[in-house]
Amino acid sequence: MNHDRRGRLGGLDLNLLLTLDALLHERNVTRAAERLGLSQPSVSAALARLRRHFGDELLARVGNHYELTPLACRLAESTSAALTGVERVFTAVHGFDPARSDREFTLITSDYAVTMLGEALSRSLAEQAPGVQLRVEPPNATTIDQVTELLRTVDGVILPQGFVTGLPHTELFHDSWVCVVSADNPAVGDELTIEHLAELPWVSSYYRPANHTPAAQLNLLGIKPRTHIVVGSFFAVAPLVAGTDRIALMQSRLAHRLAETMHLRVLPCPFDAVPLIETMWWHPMYQHDPAHQWLRGTLAAAARLLPPVPA
């Protein structure tokens, strides 16, 4: 530990981090004490120490309840990440035996990637690592903006290339983009044209345009889609297109899987759409973690079992 860090942290009991996390989540000394299994006076004393350290009230009384101060709101964003980092440090082991491990892994990924990888991944976990827990959470509006910080608290984010740069990653599988319209859409014949893209209303998924996406390509072609619906799920795109005059971009594997049951037509894009490369990204601190290496290998093995992209 360098001298500056020793000076800042030397007088602190790192158990205060647990108390701070509980107080920021519960916003109440009594509930924080119950959460920690401690007495209320001991948590009150810890809160007093934290207030002296930060020079801030942290919990401010408003009427008959407490609210977080602006500083406490900022601390809430980093405290969980700090706890996760501490936990990973003190639970690190020299090797990793999946058959005996009870480690929990967390992945941030879309319903599309779960659909593609889920069956093979689930089977591998059941066979190789019955005690391992996997938590799968969907991306949200801040996932891309805060991906580096997010990756301190989760094991990986699975996103197409073009959204994240400068972090360790591995390509999992490729797919192509196609257009989908309702099977009974009278405006579209056997082929989709550039004019259709400009004229028809759109259903768009939650990913905003990046440098390597079809949405960005449409902008370069001078087409600004008339988006009627934005949805935070790839699966939800299909029913929002079915039975309407709307159009959407979908991944070929998913579109062909849903087309028959959702009464959709799958059509080639009338432009040379960039390929989709689903990629797992992780924080550099996990690069040599044996458990994390096992997880990455298991995901890659699941991806290799995918059938070819539909023609």
CSV table of C-alpha atoms in Angstrom, one decimal:
chain,number,residue,atom,x,y,z
A,1,MET,CA,0.0,0.0,0.0
A,2,ASN,CA,1.4,3.4,-0.9
A,3,HIS,CA,1.9,6.1,1.8
A,4,ASP,CA,-1.0,8.3,0.5
A,5,ARG,CA,-3.5,5.4,0.6
A,6,ARG,CA,-2.2,4.3,4.0
A,7,GLY,CA,-2.8,7.8,5.3
A,8,ARG,CA,-6.3,8.0,3.9
A,9,LEU,CA,-7.4,4.5,5.0
A,10,GLY,CA,-5.1,3.6,7.9
A,11,GLY,CA,-7.5,4.9,10.6
A,12,LEU,CA,-10.6,3.3,9.1
A,13,ASP,CA,-12.3,0.0,10.0
A,14,LEU,CA,-13.3,-1.5,6.7
A,15,ASN,CA,-16.3,-3.0,8.4
A,16,LEU,CA,-17.6,0.6,8.1
A,17,LEU,CA,-18.1,-0.2,4.4
A,18,LEU,CA,-20.7,-2.8,5.2
A,19,THR,CA,-22.5,-0.4,7.5
A,20,LEU,CA,-22.4,2.4,5.0
A,21,ASP,CA,-23.9,0.1,2.4
A,22,ALA,CA,-26.7,-1.0,4.7
A,23,LEU,CA,-27.4,2.6,5.7
A,24,LEU,CA,-27.5,3.8,2.1
A,25,HIS,CA,-29.9,1.0,1.1
A,26,GLU,CA,-32.2,1.1,4.2
A,27,ARG,CA,-32.0,4.9,4.9
A,28,ASN,CA,-32.8,4.0,8.5
A,29,VAL,CA,-30.6,3.1,11.4
A,30,THR,CA,-32.9,0.5,12.9
A,31,ARG,CA,-33.5,-1.3,9.6
A,32,ALA,CA,-29.7,-1.2,8.8
A,33,ALA,CA,-29.0,-2.7,12.2
A,34,GLU,CA,-31.5,-5.5,11.6
A,35,ARG,CA,-30.0,-6.1,8.1
A,36,LEU,CA,-26.4,-6.4,9.6
A,37,GLY,CA,-27.5,-8.3,12.7
A,38,LEU,CA,-26.0,-5.6,15.0
A,39,SER,CA,-27.5,-3.4,17.8
A,40,GLN,CA,-29.0,0.0,16.9
A,41,PRO,CA,-26.5,1.8,19.2
A,42,SER,CA,-23.5,0.3,17.4
A,43,VAL,CA,-24.9,1.3,14.0
A,44,SER,CA,-25.6,4.8,15.3
A,45,ALA,CA,-22.0,5.0,16.4
A,46,ALA,CA,-20.8,3.8,13.0
A,47,LEU,CA,-23.0,6.4,11.3
A,48,ALA,CA,-21.4,9.1,13.5
A,49,ARG,CA,-17.9,8.0,12.5
A,50,LEU,CA,-19.0,8.0,8.8
A,51,ARG,CA,-20.4,11.5,9.2
A,52,ARG,CA,-17.1,12.7,10.7
A,53,HIS,CA,-15.1,11.0,7.9
A,54,PHE,CA,-17.1,12.4,5.0
A,55,GLY,CA,-18.0,15.8,6.7
A,56,ASP,CA,-21.5,15.2,5.6
A,57,GLU,CA,-24.8,14.1,7.3
A,58,LEU,CA,-25.3,11.3,4.7
A,59,LEU,CA,-28.8,10.7,6.1
A,60,ALA,CA,-30.9,13.9,6.4
A,61,ARG,CA,-34.1,14.0,8.3
A,62,VAL,CA,-37.1,15.1,6.2
A,63,GLY,CA,-40.3,15.0,8.2
A,64,ASN,CA,-40.6,11.6,9.9
A,65,HIS,CA,-38.1,9.9,7.6
A,66,TYR,CA,-34.5,10.2,6.3
A,67,GLU,CA,-33.3,10.9,2.8
A,68,LEU,CA,-29.9,10.6,1.3
A,69,THR,CA,-27.8,13.7,0.9
A,70,PRO,CA,-26.3,14.5,-2.5
A,71,LEU,CA,-23.0,13.1,-1.4
A,72,ALA,CA,-24.7,9.9,-0.1
A,73,CYS,CA,-26.4,9.5,-3.5
A,74,ARG,CA,-23.0,9.5,-5.1
A,75,LEU,CA,-21.6,7.1,-2.6
A,76,ALA,CA,-24.5,4.7,-3.1
A,77,GLU,CA,-23.3,4.2,-6.8
A,78,SER,CA,-19.8,3.1,-5.7
A,79,THR,CA,-20.3,1.4,-2.4
A,80,SER,CA,-21.8,-1.8,-3.8
A,81,ALA,CA,-19.0,-2.0,-6.4
A,82,ALA,CA,-16.4,-1.5,-3.6
A,83,LEU,CA,-18.0,-4.3,-1.6
A,84,THR,CA,-18.0,-6.6,-4.6
A,85,GLY,CA,-14.3,-5.9,-5.2
A,86,VAL,CA,-13.4,-6.6,-1.5
A,87,GLU,CA,-15.4,-9.8,-1.6
A,88,ARG,CA,-13.7,-11.0,-4.8
A,89,VAL,CA,-10.3,-10.2,-3.2
A,90,PHE,CA,-10.9,-12.2,-0.1
A,91,THR,CA,-12.7,-15.1,-1.8
A,92,ALA,CA,-10.0,-15.6,-4.5
A,93,VAL,CA,-8.6,-19.1,-4.7
A,94,HIS,CA,-5.6,-20.5,-6.5
A,95,GLY,CA,-7.7,-22.7,-8.8
A,96,PHE,CA,-11.3,-23.2,-9.6
A,97,ASP,CA,-13.2,-26.5,-9.4
A,98,PRO,CA,-16.7,-26.0,-11.0
A,99,ALA,CA,-18.0,-29.3,-9.6
A,100,ARG,CA,-17.4,-28.1,-6.0
A,101,SER,CA,-18.0,-24.4,-6.3
A,102,ASP,CA,-21.0,-22.4,-5.1
A,103,ARG,CA,-19.9,-19.1,-6.7
A,104,GLU,CA,-22.5,-16.8,-8.2
A,105,PHE,CA,-21.8,-15.3,-11.6
A,106,THR,CA,-23.7,-12.3,-13.0
A,107,LEU,CA,-24.1,-11.5,-16.6
A,108,ILE,CA,-25.8,-8.5,-18.3
A,109,THR,CA,-27.3,-9.6,-21.6
A,110,SER,CA,-30.3,-9.3,-23.8
A,111,ASP,CA,-33.1,-11.8,-24.2
A,112,TYR,CA,-31.8,-12.5,-27.7
A,113,ALA,CA,-28.4,-13.7,-26.4
A,114,VAL,CA,-30.0,-15.7,-23.6
A,115,THR,CA,-32.2,-17.4,-26.2
A,116,MET,CA,-29.2,-18.2,-28.4
A,117,LEU,CA,-26.9,-19.5,-25.6
A,118,GLY,CA,-29.3,-20.3,-22.8
A,119,GLU,CA,-30.0,-24.0,-23.5
A,120,ALA,CA,-26.4,-25.1,-24.0
A,121,LEU,CA,-25.2,-22.9,-21.1
A,122,SER,CA,-27.8,-24.2,-18.7
A,123,ARG,CA,-27.0,-27.8,-19.6
A,124,SER,CA,-23.3,-27.2,-19.0
A,125,LEU,CA,-23.9,-25.6,-15.6
A,126,ALA,CA,-26.1,-28.6,-14.6
A,127,GLU,CA,-23.5,-31.1,-15.7
A,128,GLN,CA,-20.3,-29.4,-14.7
A,129,ALA,CA,-21.2,-27.0,-11.9
A,130,PRO,CA,-24.4,-28.0,-10.1
A,131,GLY,CA,-23.6,-25.7,-7.2
A,132,VAL,CA,-22.8,-22.6,-9.3
A,133,GLN,CA,-25.4,-19.9,-9.5
A,134,LEU,CA,-26.0,-17.7,-12.5
A,135,ARG,CA,-27.8,-14.4,-12.4
A,136,VAL,CA,-28.8,-13.0,-15.7
A,137,GLU,CA,-29.9,-9.3,-15.8
A,138,PRO,CA,-31.1,-7.2,-18.8
A,139,PRO,CA,-29.2,-4.2,-20.0
A,140,ASN,CA,-30.7,-0.8,-19.4
A,141,ALA,CA,-30.3,2.8,-20.6
A,142,THR,CA,-27.0,3.3,-18.6
A,143,THR,CA,-25.4,0.0,-19.4
A,144,ILE,CA,-23.3,1.4,-22.2
A,145,ASP,CA,-22.5,4.8,-20.7
A,146,GLN,CA,-21.3,3.2,-17.4
A,147,VAL,CA,-20.0,-0.1,-18.7
A,148,THR,CA,-16.5,0.1,-17.1
A,149,GLU,CA,-18.0,0.8,-13.7
A,150,LEU,CA,-20.7,-1.8,-14.2
A,151,LEU,CA,-18.1,-4.4,-15.0
A,152,ARG,CA,-16.6,-4.0,-11.5
A,153,THR,CA,-19.8,-5.5,-10.1
A,154,VAL,CA,-20.7,-8.1,-12.6
A,155,ASP,CA,-18.8,-10.9,-14.4
A,156,GLY,CA,-19.6,-9.8,-17.9
A,157,VAL,CA,-21.7,-7.9,-20.4
A,158,ILE,CA,-22.7,-9.5,-23.7
A,159,LEU,CA,-23.3,-6.9,-26.4
A,160,PRO,CA,-22.7,-6.6,-30.1
A,161,GLN,CA,-19.4,-5.1,-31.1
A,162,GLY,CA,-19.6,-1.3,-31.8
A,163,PHE,CA,-20.9,-0.3,-28.3
A,164,VAL,CA,-17.9,-1.0,-26.1
A,165,THR,CA,-14.2,-0.5,-26.7
A,166,GLY,CA,-10.9,-0.8,-24.8
A,167,LEU,CA,-11.9,-3.7,-22.6
A,168,PRO,CA,-11.0,-7.4,-22.6
A,169,HIS,CA,-13.5,-9.4,-24.7
A,170,THR,CA,-14.1,-12.5,-26.6
A,171,GLU,CA,-16.3,-13.0,-29.7
A,172,LEU,CA,-19.0,-15.5,-29.0
A,173,PHE,CA,-21.0,-15.8,-32.3
A,174,HIS,CA,-22.0,-14.0,-35.5
A,175,ASP,CA,-25.4,-13.3,-36.8
A,176,SER,CA,-26.9,-11.2,-39.6
A,177,TRP,CA,-29.6,-8.5,-39.6
A,178,VAL,CA,-32.8,-9.0,-41.5
A,179,CYS,CA,-36.0,-7.0,-41.8
A,180,VAL,CA,-39.4,-8.3,-40.5
A,181,VAL,CA,-42.9,-7.2,-41.5
A,182,SER,CA,-46.2,-8.7,-40.8
A,183,ALA,CA,-47.1,-11.6,-43.0
A,184,ASP,CA,-50.2,-9.7,-44.2
A,185,ASN,CA,-48.6,-6.3,-44.7
A,186,PRO,CA,-50.0,-5.2,-48.0
A,187,ALA,CA,-47.4,-2.4,-48.6
A,188,VAL,CA,-44.6,-4.9,-49.0
A,189,GLY,CA,-44.3,-7.3,-52.0
A,190,ASP,CA,-41.7,-10.0,-52.6
A,191,GLU,CA,-38.8,-7.6,-52.0
A,192,LEU,CA,-38.1,-4.8,-49.5
A,193,THR,CA,-36.9,-1.5,-51.0
A,194,ILE,CA,-35.1,1.5,-49.6
A,195,GLU,CA,-38.3,3.4,-50.1
A,196,HIS,CA,-40.1,1.0,-47.7
A,197,LEU,CA,-37.5,1.7,-45.0
A,198,ALA,CA,-38.2,5.4,-45.3
A,199,GLU,CA,-42.0,5.2,-45.6
A,200,LEU,CA,-43.1,2.5,-43.1
A,201,PRO,CA,-43.4,3.1,-39.4
A,202,TRP,CA,-40.7,1.3,-37.3
A,203,VAL,CA,-40.4,-0.7,-34.1
A,204,SER,CA,-37.0,-0.2,-32.7
A,205,SER,CA,-35.1,-2.1,-30.0
A,206,TYR,CA,-33.5,-0.3,-27.1
A,207,TYR,CA,-30.0,-0.2,-28.4
A,208,ARG,CA,-29.2,3.3,-29.7
A,209,PRO,CA,-27.2,3.6,-32.9
A,210,ALA,CA,-23.4,3.0,-32.7
A,211,ASN,CA,-20.8,3.2,-35.4
A,212,HIS,CA,-21.2,-0.5,-36.4
A,213,THR,CA,-25.0,-0.9,-36.5
A,214,PRO,CA,-27.6,-1.0,-39.3
A,215,ALA,CA,-29.3,2.1,-37.7
A,216,ALA,CA,-26.1,4.1,-38.3
A,217,GLN,CA,-26.0,2.8,-41.8
A,218,LEU,CA,-29.5,4.0,-42.4
A,219,ASN,CA,-28.4,7.5,-41.3
A,220,LEU,CA,-25.6,7.3,-43.8
A,221,LEU,CA,-28.1,6.4,-46.5
A,222,GLY,CA,-30.1,9.5,-45.6
A,223,ILE,CA,-32.9,7.5,-44.1
A,224,LYS,CA,-34.3,8.6,-40.7
A,225,PRO,CA,-36.7,5.8,-39.6
A,226,ARG,CA,-40.2,6.9,-38.5
A,227,THR,CA,-40.0,5.1,-35.1
A,228,HIS,CA,-43.5,4.6,-33.6
A,229,ILE,CA,-42.4,2.2,-30.8
A,230,VAL,CA,-39.2,1.7,-28.9
A,231,VAL,CA,-39.0,-1.4,-26.8
A,232,GLY,CA,-36.4,-2.8,-24.4
A,233,SER,CA,-36.6,-6.4,-25.6
A,234,PHE,CA,-35.8,-8.1,-28.8
A,235,PHE,CA,-38.6,-10.7,-28.3
A,236,ALA,CA,-41.1,-7.9,-27.9
A,237,VAL,CA,-40.3,-6.5,-31.4
A,238,ALA,CA,-42.1,-9.4,-33.1
A,239,PRO,CA,-45.6,-9.0,-31.6
A,240,LEU,CA,-45.4,-5.2,-32.1
A,241,VAL,CA,-44.8,-5.8,-35.8
A,242,ALA,CA,-47.3,-8.6,-36.3
A,243,GLY,CA,-50.7,-7.5,-37.7
A,244,THR,CA,-49.5,-4.0,-38.4
A,245,ASP,CA,-47.8,-2.0,-41.2
A,246,ARG,CA,-44.7,-1.6,-39.1
A,247,ILE,CA,-41.2,-2.8,-39.9
A,248,ALA,CA,-38.2,-3.7,-37.7
A,249,LEU,CA,-34.7,-5.0,-37.8
A,250,MET,CA,-34.1,-8.3,-36.1
A,251,GLN,CA,-31.3,-10.8,-35.8
A,252,SER,CA,-31.7,-13.5,-38.4
A,253,ARG,CA,-31.6,-16.4,-35.9
A,254,LEU,CA,-34.3,-14.9,-33.7
A,255,ALA,CA,-36.4,-13.7,-36.6
A,256,HIS,CA,-36.6,-17.1,-38.3
A,257,ARG,CA,-37.4,-18.7,-34.9
A,258,LEU,CA,-40.3,-16.4,-34.3
A,259,ALA,CA,-41.6,-15.8,-37.8
A,260,GLU,CA,-44.1,-18.7,-38.1
A,261,THR,CA,-45.7,-18.4,-34.7
A,262,MET,CA,-45.8,-14.6,-34.9
A,263,HIS,CA,-47.0,-14.5,-38.5
A,264,LEU,CA,-44.0,-12.5,-39.7
A,265,ARG,CA,-42.2,-12.4,-43.0
A,266,VAL,CA,-38.4,-12.3,-42.9
A,267,LEU,CA,-36.8,-10.3,-45.7
A,268,PRO,CA,-33.2,-9.4,-46.6
A,269,CYS,CA,-32.2,-5.8,-45.8
A,270,PRO,CA,-32.2,-3.7,-49.0
A,271,PHE,CA,-28.7,-2.5,-48.1
A,272,ASP,CA,-25.5,-4.3,-47.1
A,273,ALA,CA,-26.1,-4.5,-43.3
A,274,VAL,CA,-23.1,-4.9,-41.1
A,275,PRO,CA,-22.8,-8.3,-39.5
A,276,LEU,CA,-23.7,-8.7,-35.8
A,277,ILE,CA,-20.9,-10.0,-33.6
A,278,GLU,CA,-22.1,-10.9,-30.1
A,279,THR,CA,-19.2,-10.4,-27.7
A,280,MET,CA,-18.6,-10.8,-24.0
A,281,TRP,CA,-16.8,-8.0,-22.3
A,282,TRP,CA,-15.3,-8.1,-18.8
A,283,HIS,CA,-13.2,-5.9,-16.5
A,284,PRO,CA,-9.4,-6.3,-16.7
A,285,MET,CA,-9.3,-7.4,-13.0
A,286,TYR,CA,-10.9,-10.7,-14.0
A,287,GLN,CA,-8.5,-11.5,-16.8
A,288,HIS,CA,-6.6,-14.2,-14.8
A,289,ASP,CA,-9.3,-15.2,-12.4
A,290,PRO,CA,-9.6,-19.1,-12.8
A,291,ALA,CA,-13.4,-19.0,-12.2
A,292,HIS,CA,-13.9,-16.2,-14.7
A,293,GLN,CA,-11.8,-18.1,-17.2
A,294,TRP,CA,-14.0,-21.1,-16.8
A,295,LEU,CA,-17.1,-19.0,-17.3
A,296,ARG,CA,-15.8,-17.5,-20.5
A,297,GLY,CA,-14.8,-20.9,-21.8
A,298,THR,CA,-18.3,-22.3,-21.0
A,299,LEU,CA,-20.0,-19.4,-22.8
A,300,ALA,CA,-17.7,-19.9,-25.8
A,301,ALA,CA,-18.4,-23.6,-25.9
A,302,ALA,CA,-22.2,-22.9,-25.8
A,303,ALA,CA,-21.8,-20.5,-28.7
A,304,ARG,CA,-19.9,-23.1,-30.8
A,305,LEU,CA,-23.0,-25.3,-30.6
A,306,LEU,CA,-25.2,-22.8,-32.5
A,307,PRO,CA,-26.4,-23.9,-35.9
A,308,PRO,CA,-25.4,-21.8,-39.0
A,309,VAL,CA,-27.1,-18.5,-39.5
A,310,PRO,CA,-30.3,-19.0,-41.6
A,311,ALA,CA,-29.9,-18.1,-45.3
